[in-house]
PDB file of C-alpha atoms in Angstrom:
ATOM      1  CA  UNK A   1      11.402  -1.426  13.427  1.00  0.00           C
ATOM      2  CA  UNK A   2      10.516  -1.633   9.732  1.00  0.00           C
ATOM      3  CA  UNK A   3      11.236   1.230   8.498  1.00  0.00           C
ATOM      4  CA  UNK A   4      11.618   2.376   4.820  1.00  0.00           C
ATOM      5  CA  UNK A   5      12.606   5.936   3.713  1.00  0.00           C
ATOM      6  CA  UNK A   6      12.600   7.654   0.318  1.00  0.00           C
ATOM      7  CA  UNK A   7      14.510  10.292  -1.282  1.00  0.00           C
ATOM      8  CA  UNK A   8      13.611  12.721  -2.437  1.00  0.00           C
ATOM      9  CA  UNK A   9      10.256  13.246  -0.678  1.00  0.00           C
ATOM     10  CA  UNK A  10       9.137  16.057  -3.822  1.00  0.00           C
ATOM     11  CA  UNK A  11      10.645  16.674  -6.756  1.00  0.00           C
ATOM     12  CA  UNK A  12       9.772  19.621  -9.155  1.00  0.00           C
ATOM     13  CA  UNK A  13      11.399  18.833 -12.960  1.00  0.00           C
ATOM     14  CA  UNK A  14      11.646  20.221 -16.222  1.00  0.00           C
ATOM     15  CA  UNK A  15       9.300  17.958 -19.413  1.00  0.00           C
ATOM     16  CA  UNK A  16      12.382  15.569 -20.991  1.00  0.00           C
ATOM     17  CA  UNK A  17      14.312  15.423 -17.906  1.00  0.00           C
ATOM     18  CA  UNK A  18      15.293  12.304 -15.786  1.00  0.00           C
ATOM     19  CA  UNK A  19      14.229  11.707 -12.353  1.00  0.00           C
ATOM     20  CA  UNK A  20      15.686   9.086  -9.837  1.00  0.00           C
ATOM     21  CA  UNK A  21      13.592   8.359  -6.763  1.00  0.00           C
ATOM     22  CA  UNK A  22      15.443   6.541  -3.878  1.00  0.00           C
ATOM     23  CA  UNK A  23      13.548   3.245  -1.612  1.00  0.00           C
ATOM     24  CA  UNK A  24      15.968   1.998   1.361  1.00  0.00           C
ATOM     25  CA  UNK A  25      14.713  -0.517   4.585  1.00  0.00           C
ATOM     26  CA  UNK A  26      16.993   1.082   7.091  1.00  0.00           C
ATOM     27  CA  UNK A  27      16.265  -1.592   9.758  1.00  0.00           C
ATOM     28  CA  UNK A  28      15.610  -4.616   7.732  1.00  0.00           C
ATOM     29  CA  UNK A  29      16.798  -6.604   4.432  1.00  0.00           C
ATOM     30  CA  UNK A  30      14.057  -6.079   1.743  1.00  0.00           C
ATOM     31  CA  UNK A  31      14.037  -9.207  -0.412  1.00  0.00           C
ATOM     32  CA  UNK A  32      11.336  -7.551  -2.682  1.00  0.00           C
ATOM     33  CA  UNK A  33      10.883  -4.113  -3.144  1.00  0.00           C
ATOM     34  CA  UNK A  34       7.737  -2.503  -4.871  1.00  0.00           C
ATOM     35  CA  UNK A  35       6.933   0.622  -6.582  1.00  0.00           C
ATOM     36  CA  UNK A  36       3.057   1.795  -6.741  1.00  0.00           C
ATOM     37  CA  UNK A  37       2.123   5.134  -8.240  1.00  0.00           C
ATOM     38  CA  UNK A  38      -1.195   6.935  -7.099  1.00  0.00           C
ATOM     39  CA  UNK A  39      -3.011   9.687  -8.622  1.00  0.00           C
ATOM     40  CA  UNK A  40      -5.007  11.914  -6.218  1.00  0.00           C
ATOM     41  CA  UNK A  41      -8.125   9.996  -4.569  1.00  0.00           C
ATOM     42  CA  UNK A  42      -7.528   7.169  -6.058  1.00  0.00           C
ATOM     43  CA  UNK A  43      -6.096   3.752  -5.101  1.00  0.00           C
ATOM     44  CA  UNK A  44      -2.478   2.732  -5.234  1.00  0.00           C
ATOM     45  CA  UNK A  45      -1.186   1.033  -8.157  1.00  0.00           C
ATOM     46  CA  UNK A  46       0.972  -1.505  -8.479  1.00  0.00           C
ATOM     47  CA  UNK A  47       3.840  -1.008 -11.220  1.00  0.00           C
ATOM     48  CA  UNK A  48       6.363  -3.053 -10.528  1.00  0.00           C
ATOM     49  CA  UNK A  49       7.831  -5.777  -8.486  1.00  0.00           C
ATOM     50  CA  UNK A  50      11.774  -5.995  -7.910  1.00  0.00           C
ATOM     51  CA  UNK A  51      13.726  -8.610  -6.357  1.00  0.00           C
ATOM     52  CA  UNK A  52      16.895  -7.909  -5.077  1.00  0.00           C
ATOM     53  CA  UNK A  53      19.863  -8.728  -7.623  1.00  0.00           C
ATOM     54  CA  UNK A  54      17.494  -9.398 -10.488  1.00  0.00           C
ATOM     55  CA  UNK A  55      15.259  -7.862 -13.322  1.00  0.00           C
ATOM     56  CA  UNK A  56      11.946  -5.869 -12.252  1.00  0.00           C
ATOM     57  CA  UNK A  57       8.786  -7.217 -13.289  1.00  0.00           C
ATOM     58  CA  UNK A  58       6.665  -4.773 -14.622  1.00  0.00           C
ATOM     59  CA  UNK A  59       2.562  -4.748 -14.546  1.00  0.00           C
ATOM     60  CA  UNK A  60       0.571  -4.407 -17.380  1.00  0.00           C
ATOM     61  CA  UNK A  61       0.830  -1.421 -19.550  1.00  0.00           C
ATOM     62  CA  UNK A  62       3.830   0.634 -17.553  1.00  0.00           C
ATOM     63  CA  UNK A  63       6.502   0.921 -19.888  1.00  0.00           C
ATOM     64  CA  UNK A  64       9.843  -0.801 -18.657  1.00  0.00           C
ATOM     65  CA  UNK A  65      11.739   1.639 -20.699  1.00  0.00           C
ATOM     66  CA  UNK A  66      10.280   4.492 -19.068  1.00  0.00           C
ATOM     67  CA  UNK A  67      10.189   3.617 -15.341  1.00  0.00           C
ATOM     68  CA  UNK A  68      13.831   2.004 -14.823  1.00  0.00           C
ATOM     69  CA  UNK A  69      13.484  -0.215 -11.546  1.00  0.00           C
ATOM     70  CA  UNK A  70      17.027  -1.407  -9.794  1.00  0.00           C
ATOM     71  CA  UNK A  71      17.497  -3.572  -6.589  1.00  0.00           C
ATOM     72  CA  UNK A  72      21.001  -3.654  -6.172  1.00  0.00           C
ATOM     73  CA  UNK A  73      20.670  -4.625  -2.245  1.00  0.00           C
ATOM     74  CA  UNK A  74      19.021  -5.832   0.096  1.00  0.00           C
ATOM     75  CA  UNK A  75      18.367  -2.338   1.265  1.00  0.00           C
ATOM     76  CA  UNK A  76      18.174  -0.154  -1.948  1.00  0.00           C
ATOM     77  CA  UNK A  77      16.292   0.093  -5.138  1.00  0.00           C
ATOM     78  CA  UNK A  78      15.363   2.978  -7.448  1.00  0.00           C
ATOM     79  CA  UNK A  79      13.049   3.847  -9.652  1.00  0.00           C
ATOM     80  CA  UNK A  80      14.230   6.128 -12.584  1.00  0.00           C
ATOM     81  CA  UNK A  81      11.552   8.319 -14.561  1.00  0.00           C
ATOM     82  CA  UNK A  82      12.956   8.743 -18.057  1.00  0.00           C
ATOM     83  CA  UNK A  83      12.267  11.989 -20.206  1.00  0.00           C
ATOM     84  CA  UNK A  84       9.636  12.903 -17.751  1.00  0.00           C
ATOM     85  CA  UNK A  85       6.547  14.148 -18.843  1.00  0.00           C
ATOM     86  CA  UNK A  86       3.347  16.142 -17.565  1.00  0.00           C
ATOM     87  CA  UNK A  87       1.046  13.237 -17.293  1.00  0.00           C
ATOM     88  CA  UNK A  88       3.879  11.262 -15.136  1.00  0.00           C
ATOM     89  CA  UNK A  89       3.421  13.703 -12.292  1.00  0.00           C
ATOM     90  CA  UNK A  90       1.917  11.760  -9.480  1.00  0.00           C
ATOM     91  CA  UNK A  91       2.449  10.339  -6.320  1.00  0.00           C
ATOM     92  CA  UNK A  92       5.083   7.532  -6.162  1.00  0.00           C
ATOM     93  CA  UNK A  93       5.630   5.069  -3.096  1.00  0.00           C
ATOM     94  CA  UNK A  94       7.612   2.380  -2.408  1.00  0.00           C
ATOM     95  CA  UNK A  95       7.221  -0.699  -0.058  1.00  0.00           C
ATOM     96  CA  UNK A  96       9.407  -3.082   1.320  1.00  0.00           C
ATOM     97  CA  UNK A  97       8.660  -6.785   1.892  1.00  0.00           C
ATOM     98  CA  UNK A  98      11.725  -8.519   4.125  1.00  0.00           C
ATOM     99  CA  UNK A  99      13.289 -11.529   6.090  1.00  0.00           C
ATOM    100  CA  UNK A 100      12.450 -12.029   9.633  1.00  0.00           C
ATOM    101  CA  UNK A 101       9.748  -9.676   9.838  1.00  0.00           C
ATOM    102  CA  UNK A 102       7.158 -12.424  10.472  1.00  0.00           C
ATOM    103  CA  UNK A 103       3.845 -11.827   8.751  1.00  0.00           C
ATOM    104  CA  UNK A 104       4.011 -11.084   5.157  1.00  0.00           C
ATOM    105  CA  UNK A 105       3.333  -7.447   5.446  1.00  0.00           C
ATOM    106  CA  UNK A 106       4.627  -4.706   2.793  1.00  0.00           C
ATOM    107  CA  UNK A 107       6.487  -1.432   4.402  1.00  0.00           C
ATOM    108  CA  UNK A 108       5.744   1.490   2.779  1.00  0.00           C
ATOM    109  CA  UNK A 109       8.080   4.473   2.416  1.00  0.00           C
ATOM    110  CA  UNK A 110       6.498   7.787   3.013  1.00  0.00           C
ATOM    111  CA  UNK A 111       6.450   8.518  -0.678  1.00  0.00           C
ATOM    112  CA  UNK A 112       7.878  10.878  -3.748  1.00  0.00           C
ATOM    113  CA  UNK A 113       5.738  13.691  -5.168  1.00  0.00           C
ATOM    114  CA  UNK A 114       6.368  14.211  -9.085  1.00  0.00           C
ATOM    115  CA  UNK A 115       5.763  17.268 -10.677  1.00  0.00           C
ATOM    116  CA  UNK A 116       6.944  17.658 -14.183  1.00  0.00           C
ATOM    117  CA  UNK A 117       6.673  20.923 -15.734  1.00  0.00           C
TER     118      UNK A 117
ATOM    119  CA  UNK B   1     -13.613  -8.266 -11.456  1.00  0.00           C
ATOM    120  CA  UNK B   2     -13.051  -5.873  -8.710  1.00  0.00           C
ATOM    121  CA  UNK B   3     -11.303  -8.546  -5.949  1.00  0.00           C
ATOM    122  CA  UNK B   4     -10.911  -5.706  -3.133  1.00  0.00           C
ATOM    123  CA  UNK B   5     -13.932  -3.904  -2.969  1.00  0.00           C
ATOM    124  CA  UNK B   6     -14.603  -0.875  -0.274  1.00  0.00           C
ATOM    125  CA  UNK B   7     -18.278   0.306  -0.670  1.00  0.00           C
ATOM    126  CA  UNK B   8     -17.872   3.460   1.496  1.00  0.00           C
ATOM    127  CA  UNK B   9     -16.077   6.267  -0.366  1.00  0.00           C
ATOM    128  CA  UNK B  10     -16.189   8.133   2.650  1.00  0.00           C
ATOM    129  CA  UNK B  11     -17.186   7.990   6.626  1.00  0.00           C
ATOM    130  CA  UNK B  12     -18.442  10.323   9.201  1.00  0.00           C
ATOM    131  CA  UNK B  13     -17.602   9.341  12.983  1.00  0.00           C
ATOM    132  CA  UNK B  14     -17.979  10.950  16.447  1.00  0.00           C
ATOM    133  CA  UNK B  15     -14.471  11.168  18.459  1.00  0.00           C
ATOM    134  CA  UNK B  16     -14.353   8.750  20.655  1.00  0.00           C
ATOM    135  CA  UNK B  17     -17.036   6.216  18.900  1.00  0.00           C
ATOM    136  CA  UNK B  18     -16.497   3.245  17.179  1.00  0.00           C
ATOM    137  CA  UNK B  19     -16.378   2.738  13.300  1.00  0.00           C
ATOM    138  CA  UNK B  20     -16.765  -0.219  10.843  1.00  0.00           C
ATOM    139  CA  UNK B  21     -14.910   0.262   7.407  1.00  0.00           C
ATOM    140  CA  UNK B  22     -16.413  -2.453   5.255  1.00  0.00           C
ATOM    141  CA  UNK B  23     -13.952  -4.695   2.866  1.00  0.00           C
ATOM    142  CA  UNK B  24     -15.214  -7.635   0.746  1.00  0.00           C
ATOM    143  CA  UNK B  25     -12.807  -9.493  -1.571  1.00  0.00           C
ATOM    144  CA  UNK B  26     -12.535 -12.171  -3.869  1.00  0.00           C
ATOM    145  CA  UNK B  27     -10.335 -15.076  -4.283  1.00  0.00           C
ATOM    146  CA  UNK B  28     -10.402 -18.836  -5.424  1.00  0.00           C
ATOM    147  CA  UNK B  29      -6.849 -19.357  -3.164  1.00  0.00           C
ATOM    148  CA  UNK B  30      -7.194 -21.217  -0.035  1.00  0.00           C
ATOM    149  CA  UNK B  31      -4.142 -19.389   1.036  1.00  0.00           C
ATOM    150  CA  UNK B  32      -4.126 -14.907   1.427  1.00  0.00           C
ATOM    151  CA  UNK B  33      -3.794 -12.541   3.579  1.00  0.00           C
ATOM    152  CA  UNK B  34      -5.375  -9.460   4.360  1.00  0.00           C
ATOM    153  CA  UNK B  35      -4.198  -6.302   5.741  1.00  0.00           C
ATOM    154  CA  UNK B  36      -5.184  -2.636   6.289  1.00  0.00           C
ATOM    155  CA  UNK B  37      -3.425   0.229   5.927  1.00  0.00           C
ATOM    156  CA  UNK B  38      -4.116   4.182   6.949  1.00  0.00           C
ATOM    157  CA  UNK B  39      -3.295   7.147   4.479  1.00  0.00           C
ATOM    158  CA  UNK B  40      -3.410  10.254   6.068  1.00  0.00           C
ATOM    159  CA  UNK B  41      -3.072  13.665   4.342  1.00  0.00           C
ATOM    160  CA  UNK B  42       0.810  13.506   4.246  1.00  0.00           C
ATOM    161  CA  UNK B  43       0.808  10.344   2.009  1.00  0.00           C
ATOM    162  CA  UNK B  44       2.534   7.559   3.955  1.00  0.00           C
ATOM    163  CA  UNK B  45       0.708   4.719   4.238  1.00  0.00           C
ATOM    164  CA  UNK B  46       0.488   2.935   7.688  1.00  0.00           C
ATOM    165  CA  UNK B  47       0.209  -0.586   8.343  1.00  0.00           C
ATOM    166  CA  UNK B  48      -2.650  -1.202  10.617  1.00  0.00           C
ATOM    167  CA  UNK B  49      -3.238  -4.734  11.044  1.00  0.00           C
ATOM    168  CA  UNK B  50      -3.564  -8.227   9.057  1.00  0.00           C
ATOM    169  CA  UNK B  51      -5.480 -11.258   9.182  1.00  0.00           C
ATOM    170  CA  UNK B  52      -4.390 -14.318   7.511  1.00  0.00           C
ATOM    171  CA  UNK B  53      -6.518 -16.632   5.709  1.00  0.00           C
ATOM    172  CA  UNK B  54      -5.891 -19.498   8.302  1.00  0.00           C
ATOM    173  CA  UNK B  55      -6.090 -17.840  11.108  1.00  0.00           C
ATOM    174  CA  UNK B  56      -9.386 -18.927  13.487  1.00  0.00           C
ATOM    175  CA  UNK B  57      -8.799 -15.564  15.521  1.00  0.00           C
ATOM    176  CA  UNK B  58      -9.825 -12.082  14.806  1.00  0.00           C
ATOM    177  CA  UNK B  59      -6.523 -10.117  14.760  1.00  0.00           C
ATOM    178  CA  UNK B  60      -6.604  -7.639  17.084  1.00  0.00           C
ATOM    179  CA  UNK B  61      -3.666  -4.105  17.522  1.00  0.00           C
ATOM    180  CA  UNK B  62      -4.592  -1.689  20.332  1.00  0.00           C
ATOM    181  CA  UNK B  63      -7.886  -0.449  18.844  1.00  0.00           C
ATOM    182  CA  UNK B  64      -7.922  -1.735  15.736  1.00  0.00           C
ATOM    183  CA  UNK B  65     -10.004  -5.180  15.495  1.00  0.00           C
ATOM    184  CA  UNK B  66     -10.269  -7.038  11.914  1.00  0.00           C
ATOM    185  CA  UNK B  67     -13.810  -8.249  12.034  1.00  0.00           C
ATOM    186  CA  UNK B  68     -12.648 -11.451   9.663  1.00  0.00           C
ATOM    187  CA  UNK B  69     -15.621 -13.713   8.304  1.00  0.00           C
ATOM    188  CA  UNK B  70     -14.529 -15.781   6.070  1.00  0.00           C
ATOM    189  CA  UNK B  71     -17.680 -17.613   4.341  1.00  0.00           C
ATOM    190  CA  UNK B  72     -18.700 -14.023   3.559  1.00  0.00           C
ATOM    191  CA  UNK B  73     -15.476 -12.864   2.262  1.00  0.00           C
ATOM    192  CA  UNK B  74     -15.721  -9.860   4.553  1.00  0.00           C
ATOM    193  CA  UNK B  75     -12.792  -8.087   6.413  1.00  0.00           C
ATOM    194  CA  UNK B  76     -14.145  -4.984   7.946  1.00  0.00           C
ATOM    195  CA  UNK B  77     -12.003  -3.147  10.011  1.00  0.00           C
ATOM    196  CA  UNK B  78     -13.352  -1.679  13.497  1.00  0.00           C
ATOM    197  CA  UNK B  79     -11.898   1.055  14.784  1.00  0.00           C
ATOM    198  CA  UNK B  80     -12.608   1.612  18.661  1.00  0.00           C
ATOM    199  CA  UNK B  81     -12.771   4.835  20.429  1.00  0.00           C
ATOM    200  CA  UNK B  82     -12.426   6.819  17.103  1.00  0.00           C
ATOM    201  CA  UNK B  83      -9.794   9.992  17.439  1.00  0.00           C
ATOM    202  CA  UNK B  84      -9.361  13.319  15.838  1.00  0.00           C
ATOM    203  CA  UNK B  85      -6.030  11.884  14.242  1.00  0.00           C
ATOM    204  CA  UNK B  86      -7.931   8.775  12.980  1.00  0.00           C
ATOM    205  CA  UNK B  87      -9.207  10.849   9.929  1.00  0.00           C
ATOM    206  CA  UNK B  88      -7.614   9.685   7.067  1.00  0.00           C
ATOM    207  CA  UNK B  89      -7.685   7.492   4.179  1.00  0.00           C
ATOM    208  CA  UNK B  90      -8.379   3.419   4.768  1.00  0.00           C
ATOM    209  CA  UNK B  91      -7.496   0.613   2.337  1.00  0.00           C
ATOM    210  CA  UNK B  92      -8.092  -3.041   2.262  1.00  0.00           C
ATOM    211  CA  UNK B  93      -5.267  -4.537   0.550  1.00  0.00           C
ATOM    212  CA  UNK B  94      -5.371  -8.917   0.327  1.00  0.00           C
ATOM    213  CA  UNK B  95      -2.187 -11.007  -1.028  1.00  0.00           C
ATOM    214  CA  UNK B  96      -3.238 -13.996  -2.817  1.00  0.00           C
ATOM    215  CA  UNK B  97      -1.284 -17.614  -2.257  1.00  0.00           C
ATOM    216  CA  UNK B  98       2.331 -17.849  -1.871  1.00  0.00           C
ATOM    217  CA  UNK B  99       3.803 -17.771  -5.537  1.00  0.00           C
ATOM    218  CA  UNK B 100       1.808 -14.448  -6.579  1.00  0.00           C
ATOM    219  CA  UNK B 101       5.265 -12.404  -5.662  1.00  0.00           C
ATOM    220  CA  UNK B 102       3.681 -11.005  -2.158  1.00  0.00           C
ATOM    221  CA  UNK B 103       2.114  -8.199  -4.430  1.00  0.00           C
ATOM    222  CA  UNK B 104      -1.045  -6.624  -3.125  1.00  0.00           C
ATOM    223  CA  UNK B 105      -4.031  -5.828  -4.350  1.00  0.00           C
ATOM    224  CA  UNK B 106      -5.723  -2.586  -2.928  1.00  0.00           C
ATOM    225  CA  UNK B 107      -8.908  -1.394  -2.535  1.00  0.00           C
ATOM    226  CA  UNK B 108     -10.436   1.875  -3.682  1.00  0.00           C
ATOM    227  CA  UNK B 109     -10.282   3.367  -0.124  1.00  0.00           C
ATOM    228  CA  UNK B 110     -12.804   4.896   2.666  1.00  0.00           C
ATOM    229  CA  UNK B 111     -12.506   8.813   3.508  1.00  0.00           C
ATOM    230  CA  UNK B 112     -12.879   9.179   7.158  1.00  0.00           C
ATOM    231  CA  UNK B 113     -13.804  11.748   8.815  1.00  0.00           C
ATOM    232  CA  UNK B 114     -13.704  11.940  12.872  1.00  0.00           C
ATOM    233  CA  UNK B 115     -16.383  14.663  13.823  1.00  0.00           C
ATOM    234  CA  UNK B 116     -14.962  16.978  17.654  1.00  0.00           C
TER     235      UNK B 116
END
């Protein structure tokens, strides 16, 4: 059980184009949904938190108007990439916090590679 | 402040010996939780095991142990009987209270490396 996926798994786009990256819980309702980014060797980070059926809060210094975050169910929320550029290419992942899965552990989806051209 | 810190950038094991990955954190809440997840080359990260601030027990999952001390802020994770699949990047990850959102806060990660 717990299991999130993500769609697409790599993406290859063009600099100015728009990229939508897919986070479902296909076993489970996912109250809160988060999306980290992670460069190579490094550490995830946090960008943004999203409850289902609300507004996303963002972390310091990503740009709300650049990463579009929506939860519109329990088992879906995406994060858009607007007028991508070079320096947004990275790795993106997703996790999944839900009801009834007893501890308070985070899912993670198996994550989006970004390369913008 | 750093409030995950990882000390080993990277690990060297023999199969089928045991490891310690060290984790120190730092919080003022009386109330977290601590967990540990596995990254191998593919990118998905893999929930290993947690530990909860209130819990007297070390948590325990097949051969993973959480070596939890809690005076010395330490949550080292012991891997048993280390495997050629076990390489892969380690992070200690703590949530703080209840009202912080369930967000985590992740270490810098350990490299390791299981040795034929």
């Amino acid at each position: 059980g717990a299991v999130v996926s993500q769609h697409p798994s790599w993406v290859i786009c063009k600099s100015g184009t728009s990229v939508k990256i897919e986070c479902r819980s296909l076993d489970f309702q996912a109250t809160t949904m988060f999306w980290y980014r992670q460069f190579p060797k490094q550490s995830l980070m946090l960008m943004a938190t999203s409850n289902e059926g609300s507004k996303a809060t963002y972390e310091q210094g990503v740009e709300k108007d650049k990463f579009l975050i929506n939860h519109a169910s329990l088992t879906l929320s995406t994060l858009t990439v607007t007028s991508a550029h070079p320096e947004d290419s990275s790795f993106y992942i997703c996790s999944a916090r839900g009801q009834g899965l007893g501890t308070d552990t985070q899912y993670f989806g198996p994550g989006t590679r970004l390369t913008v051209l | 402040a750093q409030k995950i810190t990882q000390t080993q950038p990277g690990m060297f094991v023999q199969e089928k010996e045991a490891v310690t990955l060290d984790c120190t954190y730092d919080t003022s809440d009386q109330s977290y939780g601590l967990f540990w997840y596995k990254q191998p080359s593919s990118g998905e990260m893999i929930f290993l095991i947690y530990q909860g601030s209130y819990d007297e027990q070390n948590a325990t999952e097949g051969r993973y142990s959480l070596n939890f001390q809690k005076a010395r802020k330490s949550a080292n994770l012991v891997i048993s009987a280390s495997q050629l699949g076990d390489s892969a990047m380690y992070f200690c990850a703590m949530r703080e209270g209840w009202n912080q959102g369930g967000k985590l806060i992740f270490g810098q990660g350990t490299e390791l490396s299981v040795k034929p």
